[in-house]
Coordinates of C-alpha atoms and ligand atoms in Angstrom, one line a residue:
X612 CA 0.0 0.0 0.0
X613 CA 1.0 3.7 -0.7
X614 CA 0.3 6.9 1.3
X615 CA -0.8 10.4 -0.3
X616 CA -0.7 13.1 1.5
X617 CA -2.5 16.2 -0.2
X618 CA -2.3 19.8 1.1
X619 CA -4.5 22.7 1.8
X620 CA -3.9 24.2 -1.7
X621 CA -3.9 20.1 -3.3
X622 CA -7.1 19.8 -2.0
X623 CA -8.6 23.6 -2.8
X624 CA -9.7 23.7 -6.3
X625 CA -11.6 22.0 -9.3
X626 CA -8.4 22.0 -11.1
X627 CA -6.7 20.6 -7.5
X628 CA -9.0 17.6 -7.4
X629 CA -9.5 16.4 -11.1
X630 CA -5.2 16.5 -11.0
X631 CA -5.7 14.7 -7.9
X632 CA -8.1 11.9 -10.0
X633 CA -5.3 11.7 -12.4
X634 CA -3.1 10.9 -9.6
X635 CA -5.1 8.0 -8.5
X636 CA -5.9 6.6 -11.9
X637 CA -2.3 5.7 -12.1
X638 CA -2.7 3.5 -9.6
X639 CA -4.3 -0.4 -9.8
X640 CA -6.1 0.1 -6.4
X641 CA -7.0 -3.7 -6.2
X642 CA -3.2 -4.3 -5.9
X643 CA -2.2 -1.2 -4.5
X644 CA -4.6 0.1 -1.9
X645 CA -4.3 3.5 -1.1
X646 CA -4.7 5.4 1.7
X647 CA -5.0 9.2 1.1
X648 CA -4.6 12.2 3.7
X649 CA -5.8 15.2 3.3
X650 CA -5.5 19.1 5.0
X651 CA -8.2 21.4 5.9
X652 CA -9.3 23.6 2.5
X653 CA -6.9 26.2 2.3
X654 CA -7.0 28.6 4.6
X655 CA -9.9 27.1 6.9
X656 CA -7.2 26.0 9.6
X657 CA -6.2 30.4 10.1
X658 CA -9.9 30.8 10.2
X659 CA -10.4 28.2 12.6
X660 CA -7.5 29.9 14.8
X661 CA -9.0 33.3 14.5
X662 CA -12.5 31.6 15.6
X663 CA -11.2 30.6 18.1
X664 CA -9.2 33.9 19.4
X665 CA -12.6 35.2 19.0
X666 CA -14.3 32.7 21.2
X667 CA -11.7 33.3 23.6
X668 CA -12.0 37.6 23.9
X669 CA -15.6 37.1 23.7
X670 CA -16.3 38.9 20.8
X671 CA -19.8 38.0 20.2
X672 CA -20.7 39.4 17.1
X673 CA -17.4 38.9 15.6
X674 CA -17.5 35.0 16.2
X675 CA -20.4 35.0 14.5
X676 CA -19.2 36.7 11.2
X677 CA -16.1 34.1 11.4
X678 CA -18.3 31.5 11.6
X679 CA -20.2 32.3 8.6
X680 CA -17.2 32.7 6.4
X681 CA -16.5 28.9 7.1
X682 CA -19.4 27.8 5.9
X683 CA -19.8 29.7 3.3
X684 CA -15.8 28.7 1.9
X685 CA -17.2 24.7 2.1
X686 CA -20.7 25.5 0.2
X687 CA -18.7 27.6 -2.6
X688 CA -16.1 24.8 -3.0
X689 CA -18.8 22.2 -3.0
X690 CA -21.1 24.2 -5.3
X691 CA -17.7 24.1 -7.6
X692 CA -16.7 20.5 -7.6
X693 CA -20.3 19.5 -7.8
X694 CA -23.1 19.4 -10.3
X695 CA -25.2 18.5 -7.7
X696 CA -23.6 17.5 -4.3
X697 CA -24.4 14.1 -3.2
X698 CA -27.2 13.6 -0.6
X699 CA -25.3 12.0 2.1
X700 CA -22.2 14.4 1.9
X701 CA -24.8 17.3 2.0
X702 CA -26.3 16.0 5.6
X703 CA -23.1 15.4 6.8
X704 CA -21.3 19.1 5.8
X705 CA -24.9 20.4 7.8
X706 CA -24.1 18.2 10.8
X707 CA -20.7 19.7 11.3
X708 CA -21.6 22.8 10.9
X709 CA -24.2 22.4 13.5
X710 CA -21.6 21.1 16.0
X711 CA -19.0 24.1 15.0
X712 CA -22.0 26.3 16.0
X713 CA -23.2 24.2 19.3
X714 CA -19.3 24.0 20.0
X715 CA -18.7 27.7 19.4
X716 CA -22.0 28.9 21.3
X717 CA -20.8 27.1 24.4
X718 CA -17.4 27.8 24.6
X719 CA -18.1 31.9 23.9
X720 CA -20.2 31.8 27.7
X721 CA -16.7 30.3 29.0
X722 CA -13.9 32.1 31.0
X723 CA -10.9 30.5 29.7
X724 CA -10.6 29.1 26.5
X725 CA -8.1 26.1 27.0
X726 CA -6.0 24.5 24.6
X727 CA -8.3 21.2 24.9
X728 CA -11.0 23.8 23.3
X729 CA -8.8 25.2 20.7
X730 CA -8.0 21.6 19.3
X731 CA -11.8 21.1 19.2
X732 CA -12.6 23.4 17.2
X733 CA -9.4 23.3 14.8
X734 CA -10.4 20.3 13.9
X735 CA -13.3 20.9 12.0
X736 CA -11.2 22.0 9.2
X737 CA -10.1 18.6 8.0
X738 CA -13.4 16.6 9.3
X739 CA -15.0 19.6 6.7
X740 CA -12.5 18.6 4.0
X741 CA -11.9 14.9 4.1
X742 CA -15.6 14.4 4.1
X743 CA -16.1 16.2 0.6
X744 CA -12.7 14.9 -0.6
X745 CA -14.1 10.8 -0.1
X746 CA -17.0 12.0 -1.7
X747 CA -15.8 13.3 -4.8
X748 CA -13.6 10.5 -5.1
X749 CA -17.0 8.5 -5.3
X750 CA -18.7 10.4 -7.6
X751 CA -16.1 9.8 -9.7
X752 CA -16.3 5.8 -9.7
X753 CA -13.4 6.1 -7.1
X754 CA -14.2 3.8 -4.1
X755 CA -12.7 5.6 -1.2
X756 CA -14.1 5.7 2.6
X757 CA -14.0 8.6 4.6
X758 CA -12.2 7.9 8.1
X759 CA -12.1 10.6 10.8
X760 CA -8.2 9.5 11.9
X761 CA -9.8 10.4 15.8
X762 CA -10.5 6.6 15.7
X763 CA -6.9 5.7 14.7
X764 CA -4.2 7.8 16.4
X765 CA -3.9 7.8 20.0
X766 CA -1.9 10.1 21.6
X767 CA -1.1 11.8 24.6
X768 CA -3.3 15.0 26.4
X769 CA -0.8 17.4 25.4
X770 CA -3.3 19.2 23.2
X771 CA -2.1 21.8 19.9
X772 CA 0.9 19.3 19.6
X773 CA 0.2 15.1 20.7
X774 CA 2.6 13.4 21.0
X775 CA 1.4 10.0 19.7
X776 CA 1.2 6.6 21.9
X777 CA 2.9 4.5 19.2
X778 CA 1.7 1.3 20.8
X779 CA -2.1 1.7 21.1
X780 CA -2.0 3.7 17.5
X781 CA -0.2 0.4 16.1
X782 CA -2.7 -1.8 17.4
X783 CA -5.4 0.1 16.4
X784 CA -4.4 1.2 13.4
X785 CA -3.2 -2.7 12.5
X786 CA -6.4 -4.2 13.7
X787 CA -8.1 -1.8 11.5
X788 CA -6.7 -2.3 8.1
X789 CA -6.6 -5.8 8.6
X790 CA -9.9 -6.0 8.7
X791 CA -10.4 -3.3 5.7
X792 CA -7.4 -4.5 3.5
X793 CA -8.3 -3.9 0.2
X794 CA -10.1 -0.6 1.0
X795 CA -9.3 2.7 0.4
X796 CA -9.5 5.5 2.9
X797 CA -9.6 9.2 2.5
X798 CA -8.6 10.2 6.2
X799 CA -8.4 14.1 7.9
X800 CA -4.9 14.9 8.3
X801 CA -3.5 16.7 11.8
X802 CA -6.3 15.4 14.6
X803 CA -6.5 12.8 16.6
X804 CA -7.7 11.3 20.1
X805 CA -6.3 11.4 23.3
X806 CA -5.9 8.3 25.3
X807 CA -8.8 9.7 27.5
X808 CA -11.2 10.6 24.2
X809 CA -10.7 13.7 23.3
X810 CA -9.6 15.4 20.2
X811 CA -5.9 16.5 19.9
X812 CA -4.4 17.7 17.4
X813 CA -0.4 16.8 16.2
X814 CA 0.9 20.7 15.8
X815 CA 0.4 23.2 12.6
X816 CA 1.2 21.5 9.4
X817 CA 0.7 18.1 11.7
X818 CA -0.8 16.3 8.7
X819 CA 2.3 15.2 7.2
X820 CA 2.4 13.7 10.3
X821 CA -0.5 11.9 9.8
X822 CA 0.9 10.5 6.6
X823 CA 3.5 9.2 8.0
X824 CA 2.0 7.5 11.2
X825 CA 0.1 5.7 8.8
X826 CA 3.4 5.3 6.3
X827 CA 4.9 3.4 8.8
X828 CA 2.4 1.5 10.6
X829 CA 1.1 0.1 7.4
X830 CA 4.4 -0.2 6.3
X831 CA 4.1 1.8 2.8
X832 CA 5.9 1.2 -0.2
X833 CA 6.7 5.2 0.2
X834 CA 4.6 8.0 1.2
X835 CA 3.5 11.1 -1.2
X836 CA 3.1 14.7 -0.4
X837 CA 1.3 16.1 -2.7
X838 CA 1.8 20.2 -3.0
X839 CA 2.1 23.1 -5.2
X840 CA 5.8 23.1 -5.7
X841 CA 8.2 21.2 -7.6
X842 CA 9.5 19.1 -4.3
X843 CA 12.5 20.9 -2.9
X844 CA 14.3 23.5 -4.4
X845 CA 18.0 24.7 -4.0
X846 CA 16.4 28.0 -2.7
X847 CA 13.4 29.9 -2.3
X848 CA 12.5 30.8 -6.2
X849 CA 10.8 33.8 -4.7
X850 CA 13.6 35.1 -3.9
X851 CA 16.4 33.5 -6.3
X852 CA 15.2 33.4 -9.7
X853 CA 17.3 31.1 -10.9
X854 CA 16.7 28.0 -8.1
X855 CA 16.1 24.4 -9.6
X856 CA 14.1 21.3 -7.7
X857 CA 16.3 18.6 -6.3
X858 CA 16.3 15.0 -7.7
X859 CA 17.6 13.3 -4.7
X860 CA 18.0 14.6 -0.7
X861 CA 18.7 12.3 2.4
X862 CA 16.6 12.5 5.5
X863 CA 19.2 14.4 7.3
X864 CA 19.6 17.0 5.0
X865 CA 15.9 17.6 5.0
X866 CA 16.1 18.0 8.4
X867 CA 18.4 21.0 8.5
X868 CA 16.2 22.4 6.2
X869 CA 13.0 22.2 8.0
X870 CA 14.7 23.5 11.5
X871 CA 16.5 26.8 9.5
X872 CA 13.4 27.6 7.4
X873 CA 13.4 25.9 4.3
X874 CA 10.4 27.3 2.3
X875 CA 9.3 23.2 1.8
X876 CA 7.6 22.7 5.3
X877 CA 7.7 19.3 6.3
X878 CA 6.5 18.4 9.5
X879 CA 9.9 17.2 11.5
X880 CA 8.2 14.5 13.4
X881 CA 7.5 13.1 9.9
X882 CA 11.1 12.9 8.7
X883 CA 12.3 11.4 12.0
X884 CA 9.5 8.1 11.7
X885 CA 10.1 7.5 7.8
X886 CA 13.5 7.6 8.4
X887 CA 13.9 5.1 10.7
X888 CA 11.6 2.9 9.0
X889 CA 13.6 3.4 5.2
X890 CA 10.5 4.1 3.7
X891 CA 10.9 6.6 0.6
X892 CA 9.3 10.1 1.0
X893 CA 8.4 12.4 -2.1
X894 CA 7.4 15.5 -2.6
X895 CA 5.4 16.5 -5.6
X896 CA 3.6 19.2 -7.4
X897 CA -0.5 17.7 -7.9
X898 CA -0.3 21.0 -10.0
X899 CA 2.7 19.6 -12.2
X900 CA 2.2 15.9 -12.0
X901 CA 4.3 14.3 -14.5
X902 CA 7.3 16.5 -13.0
X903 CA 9.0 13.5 -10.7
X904 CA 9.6 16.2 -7.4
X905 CA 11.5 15.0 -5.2
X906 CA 12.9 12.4 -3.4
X907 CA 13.9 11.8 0.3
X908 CA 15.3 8.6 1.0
X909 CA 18.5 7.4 4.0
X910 CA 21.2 8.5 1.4
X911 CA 24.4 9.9 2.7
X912 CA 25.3 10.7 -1.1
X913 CA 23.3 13.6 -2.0
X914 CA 25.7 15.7 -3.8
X915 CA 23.3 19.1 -4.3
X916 CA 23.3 21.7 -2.1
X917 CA 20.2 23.7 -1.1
X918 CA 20.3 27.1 0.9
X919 CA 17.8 27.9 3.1
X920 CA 16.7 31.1 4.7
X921 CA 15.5 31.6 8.6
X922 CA 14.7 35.5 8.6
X923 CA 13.7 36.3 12.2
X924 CA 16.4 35.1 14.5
X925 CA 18.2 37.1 16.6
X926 CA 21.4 37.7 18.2
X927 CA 21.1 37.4 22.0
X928 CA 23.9 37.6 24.7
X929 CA 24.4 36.8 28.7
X930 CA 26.3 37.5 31.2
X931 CA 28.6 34.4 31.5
X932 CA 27.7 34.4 35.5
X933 CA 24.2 34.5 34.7
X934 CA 24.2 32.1 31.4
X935 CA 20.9 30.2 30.8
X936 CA 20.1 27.0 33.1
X937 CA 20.2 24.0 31.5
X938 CA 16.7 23.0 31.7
X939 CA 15.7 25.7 30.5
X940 CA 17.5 25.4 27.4
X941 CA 16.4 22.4 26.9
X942 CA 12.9 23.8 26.7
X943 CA 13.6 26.3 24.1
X944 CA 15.8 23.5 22.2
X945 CA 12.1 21.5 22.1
X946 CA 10.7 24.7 20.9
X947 CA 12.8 24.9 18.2
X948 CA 13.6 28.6 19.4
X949 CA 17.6 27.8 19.8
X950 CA 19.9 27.6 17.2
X951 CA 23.5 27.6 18.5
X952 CA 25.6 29.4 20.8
X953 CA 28.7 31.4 19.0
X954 CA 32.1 32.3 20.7
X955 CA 32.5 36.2 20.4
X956 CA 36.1 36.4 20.7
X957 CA 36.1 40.2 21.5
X958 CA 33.8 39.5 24.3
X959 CA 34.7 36.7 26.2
X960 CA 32.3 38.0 29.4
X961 CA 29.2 37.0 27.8
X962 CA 27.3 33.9 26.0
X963 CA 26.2 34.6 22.7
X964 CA 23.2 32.7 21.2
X965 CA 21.2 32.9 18.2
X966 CA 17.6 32.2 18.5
X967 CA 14.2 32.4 16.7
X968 CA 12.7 35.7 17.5
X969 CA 9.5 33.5 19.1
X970 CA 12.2 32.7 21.5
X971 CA 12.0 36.2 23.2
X972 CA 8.3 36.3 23.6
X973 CA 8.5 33.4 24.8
X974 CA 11.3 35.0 27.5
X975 CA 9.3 37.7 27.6
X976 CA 6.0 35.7 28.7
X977 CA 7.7 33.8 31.1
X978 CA 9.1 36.4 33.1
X979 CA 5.8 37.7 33.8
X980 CA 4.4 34.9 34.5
X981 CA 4.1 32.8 38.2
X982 CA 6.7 33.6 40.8
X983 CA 8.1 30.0 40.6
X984 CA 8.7 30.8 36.9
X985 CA 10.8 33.9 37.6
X986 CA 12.7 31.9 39.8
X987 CA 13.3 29.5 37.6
X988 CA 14.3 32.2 34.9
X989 CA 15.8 34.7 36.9
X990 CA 19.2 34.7 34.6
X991 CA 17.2 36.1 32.2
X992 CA 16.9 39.2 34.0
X993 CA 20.4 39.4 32.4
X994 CA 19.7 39.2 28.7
X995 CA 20.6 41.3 26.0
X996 CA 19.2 41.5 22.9
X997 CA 22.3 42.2 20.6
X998 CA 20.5 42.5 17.5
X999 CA 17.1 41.7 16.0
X1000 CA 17.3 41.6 12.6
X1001 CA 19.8 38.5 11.5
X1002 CA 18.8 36.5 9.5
X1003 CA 20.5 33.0 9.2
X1004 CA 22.1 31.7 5.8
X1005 CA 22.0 27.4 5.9
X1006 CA 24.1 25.7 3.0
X1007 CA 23.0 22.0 3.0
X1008 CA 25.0 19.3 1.0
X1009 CA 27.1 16.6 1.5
X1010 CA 30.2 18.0 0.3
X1011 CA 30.6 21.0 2.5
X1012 CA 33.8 20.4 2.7
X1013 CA 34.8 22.5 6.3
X1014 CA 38.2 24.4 6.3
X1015 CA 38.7 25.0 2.4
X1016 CA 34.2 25.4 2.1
X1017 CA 34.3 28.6 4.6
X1018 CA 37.0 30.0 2.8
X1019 CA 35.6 30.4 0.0
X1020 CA 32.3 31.5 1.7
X1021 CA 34.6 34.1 3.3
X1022 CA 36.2 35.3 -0.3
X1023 CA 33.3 35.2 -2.1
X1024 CA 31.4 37.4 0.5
X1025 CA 34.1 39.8 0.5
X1026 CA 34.4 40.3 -2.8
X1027 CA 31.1 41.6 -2.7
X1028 CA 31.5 43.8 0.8
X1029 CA 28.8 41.1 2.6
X1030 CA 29.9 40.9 6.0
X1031 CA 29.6 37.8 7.8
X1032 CA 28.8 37.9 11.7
X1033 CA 29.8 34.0 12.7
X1034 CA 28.6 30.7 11.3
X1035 CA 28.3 27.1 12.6
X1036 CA 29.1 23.9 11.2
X1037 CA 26.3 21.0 11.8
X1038 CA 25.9 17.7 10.0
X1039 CA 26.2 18.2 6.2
X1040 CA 25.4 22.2 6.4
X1041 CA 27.0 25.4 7.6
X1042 CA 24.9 28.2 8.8
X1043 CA 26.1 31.7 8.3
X1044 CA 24.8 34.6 10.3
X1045 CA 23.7 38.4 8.5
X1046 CA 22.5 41.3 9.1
X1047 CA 18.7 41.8 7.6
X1048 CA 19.9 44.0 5.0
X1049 CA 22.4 42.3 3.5
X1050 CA 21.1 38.9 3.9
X1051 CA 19.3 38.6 0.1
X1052 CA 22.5 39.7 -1.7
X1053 CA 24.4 36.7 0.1
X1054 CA 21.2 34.6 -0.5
X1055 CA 21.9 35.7 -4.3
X1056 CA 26.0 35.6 -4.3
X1057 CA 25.8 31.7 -2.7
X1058 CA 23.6 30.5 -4.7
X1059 CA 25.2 31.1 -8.1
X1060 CA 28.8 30.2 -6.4
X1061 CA 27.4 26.9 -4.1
X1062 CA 24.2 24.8 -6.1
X1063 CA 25.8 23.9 -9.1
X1064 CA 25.6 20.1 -8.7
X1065 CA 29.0 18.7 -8.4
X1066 CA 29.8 15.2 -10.2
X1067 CA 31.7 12.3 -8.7
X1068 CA 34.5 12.1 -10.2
X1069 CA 35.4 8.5 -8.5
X1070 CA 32.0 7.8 -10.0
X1071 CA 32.9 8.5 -13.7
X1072 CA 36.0 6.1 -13.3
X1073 CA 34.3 2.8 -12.6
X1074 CA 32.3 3.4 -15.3
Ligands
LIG1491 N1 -4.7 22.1 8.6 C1 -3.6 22.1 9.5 C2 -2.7 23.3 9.4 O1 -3.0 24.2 8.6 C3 -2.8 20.9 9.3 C4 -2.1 20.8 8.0 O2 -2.4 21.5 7.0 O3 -1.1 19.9 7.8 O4 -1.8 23.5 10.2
MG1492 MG1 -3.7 23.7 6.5

């Protein structure tokens, strides 16, 4: 069996869906069942955020306007996919609606909104979508099941980000296919159930997640995501015109993208599971489908090199006798908020770090926060923020050759007056800090100098 993953803008459109049919069709589903995953409708997931800010400041009238624009997105997309939409999608679309309202109109006479409500009502986006997705698929002689993943993955009460109980999910999920084997199953991406019923949800982006939880389980021949880019690129082609798509990339490669801000989220949980498990991952444009995207698999041998951009970090610095605890950079390390502490050789007095920016509001939060907190944080009393607009500069590639690699960084840059504030070295990649403003010319400069793929040379003599 294969996963698909489609996203919110793979699962958005007319045009979206009849690629997506295309996609299927290539497949002989009596020998190859497929299970497909699918996100919210785009956009639905912010709106379901917002709703729920809404809910939360009590903003009565506002909520209700919110509200409306949900509904109305899921009629419009249905009205366009649709001649006439079938009966039994029709009753179930009113149904959850119904219990967005009941839900909503409850939680708007509470206090606190807690994050146990939030996932509620998040969740509607891909009951919303999965529903019409299965019944598409149907209408179109496609025989696929809807199948709410709530009664698949179990995880843990830690709701906007589960963790998931690998052994219950296993059994369930096992006991469940075997029973369905030759079935397909359109299932919502990103929620699932706590081990005490209710609904969680696996973090923003979490359906990727999804696809792989099933990926593995099931044991997959490879997982899909379907998107609307060209897999991975060797930079942002927003920003540099001239960035191609990757053939090949290795699990840990993608890795150091996703943590400094590739543009190619993938959720890192994901890469973690299908890594360990050697199944394949692609990633593939449903809007460019005979394009082959690209693939991840545990390769040490990728010899491309992709840059990717973080651009709201920031330079932060402590007193060395009043450096961060350990613990509690171990929290902002699960956070993803740390990158790496630098050695400032003119200043040997402090600790210089460079973090996400989300890493001083969350400082920031803390301190005002319970008195045991501001115990607990009470170095941070001592923080300085150095500078708040670097932006950090990641070169991923197997052959980033250390000593002789920087060197050239360092010429290159200064050939063109860029000035580089530190870098790091980690795994196959080397991050280099900017300021803002100089940080797309580098982009520019290092991407002409460092993506041209390089050829094996021992390769071309065993030939
Ligand atoms: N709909 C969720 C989100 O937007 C999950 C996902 O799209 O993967 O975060
Ligand atoms: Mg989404």
């Amino acid at each position: 069996m294969e996963v698909l993953k489609f996203g919110g803008s793979s699962v958005s459109s007319l045009l979206s869906l009849k690629n997506m049919l295309q996609i299927i069709k290539e497949y002989d589903l009596n020998d190859n069942p497929l299970v497909i995953v699918v996100s919210a409708l785009k956009g639905i997931t912010n709106h379901l955020v917002k709703l729920s800010e809404l809910l939360k400041s009590n903003e009565d009238s506002e909520y209700r306007k919110i509200l409306k624009l949900i509904s109305d997105e899921h009629y419009k997309f249905m009205n366009a996919i649709f001649q006439e939409t079938p009966k039994g999608l029709a009753q179930k679309i009113k149904m959850l609606e119904k219990d967005l309202i009941q839900t909503s109109s409850i939680l708007i006479k509470k206090d606190i909104l807690t994050e146990k409500d939030y996932d509620r009502i998040v969740s509607f986006g891909e009951l919303f979508s999965a529903n019409i997705i299965a019944a598409y698929l149907k209408e179109n002689e496609l025989n696929f099941s809807f199948k709410d993943a709530r009664e698949l993955i179990i995880t843990d009460n830690n709701f906007t980000n589960a963790k998931v109980d690998w052994n219950s999910t296993s059994s369930v999920v096992e006991s469940f296919f075997s029973k369905n084997n030759n079935n397909c199953y359109v299932v919502t991406g990103f929620i699932a159930r706590s081990i005490y019923g209710d609904t969680t949800t696996l973090g923003r982006g979490g359906s990727d997640y999804t696809a792989t939880i099933l990926g593995t389980i099931l044991k997959a021949k490879k997982v899909t995501k379907w998107t609307d880019v060209n897999g991975i690129m060797t930079a942002d082609p927003n920003t540099v015109l001239k960035a191609s798509s990757l053939d090949n990339i290795s699990f840990d490669e993608l890795k150091n993208l996703t943590k400094f801000g590739s543009h190619v989220l993938v959720h890192p949980n994901s890469i973690n599971e299908l890594s360990k498990h050697n199944i394949p991952f692609l990633i593939r444009n449903t809007f460019n489908a005979n394009f082959k995207g690209t693939q991840v698999i545990n390769n040490e041998n990728s010899s491309q090199r992709v840059l990717s951009i973080h651009k709201s970090c920031s330079m932060i610095a402590f007193d060395k006798k009043h450096d961060l605890s350990k613990q509690l950079i171990t929290e902002i390390i699960d956070k993803e908020y740390l990158f790496f502490r630098i050695k400032k050789t003119d200043d040997l007095n402090k600790s210089y770090y460079i973090v996400a920016n989300d890493c001083i509001n969350f400082f920031s939060l803390n301190l005002e926060e319970t008195e045991e907190n501001i115990i607990l944080y009470s170095g941070l009393k001592n923080i300085k923020i150095v500078d708040r607009n670097i932006v950090l500069i990641t070169i991923t590639g197997k052959k980033m050759v250390k000593k002789q690699e920087l060197e050239n960084i360092g010429q290159l840059l200064n050939k063109h007056n860029i000035k580089i504030l530190g870098f790091r070295f980690f795994y196959n990649s080397i991050s280099l800090i900017f300021k803002k403003v100089d940080s797309e010319k580098a982009l520019v400069v290092l991407h002409e100098k460092f993506t041209t793929p390089i050829f094996e040379v021992e390769n071309s003599l065993t030939i």
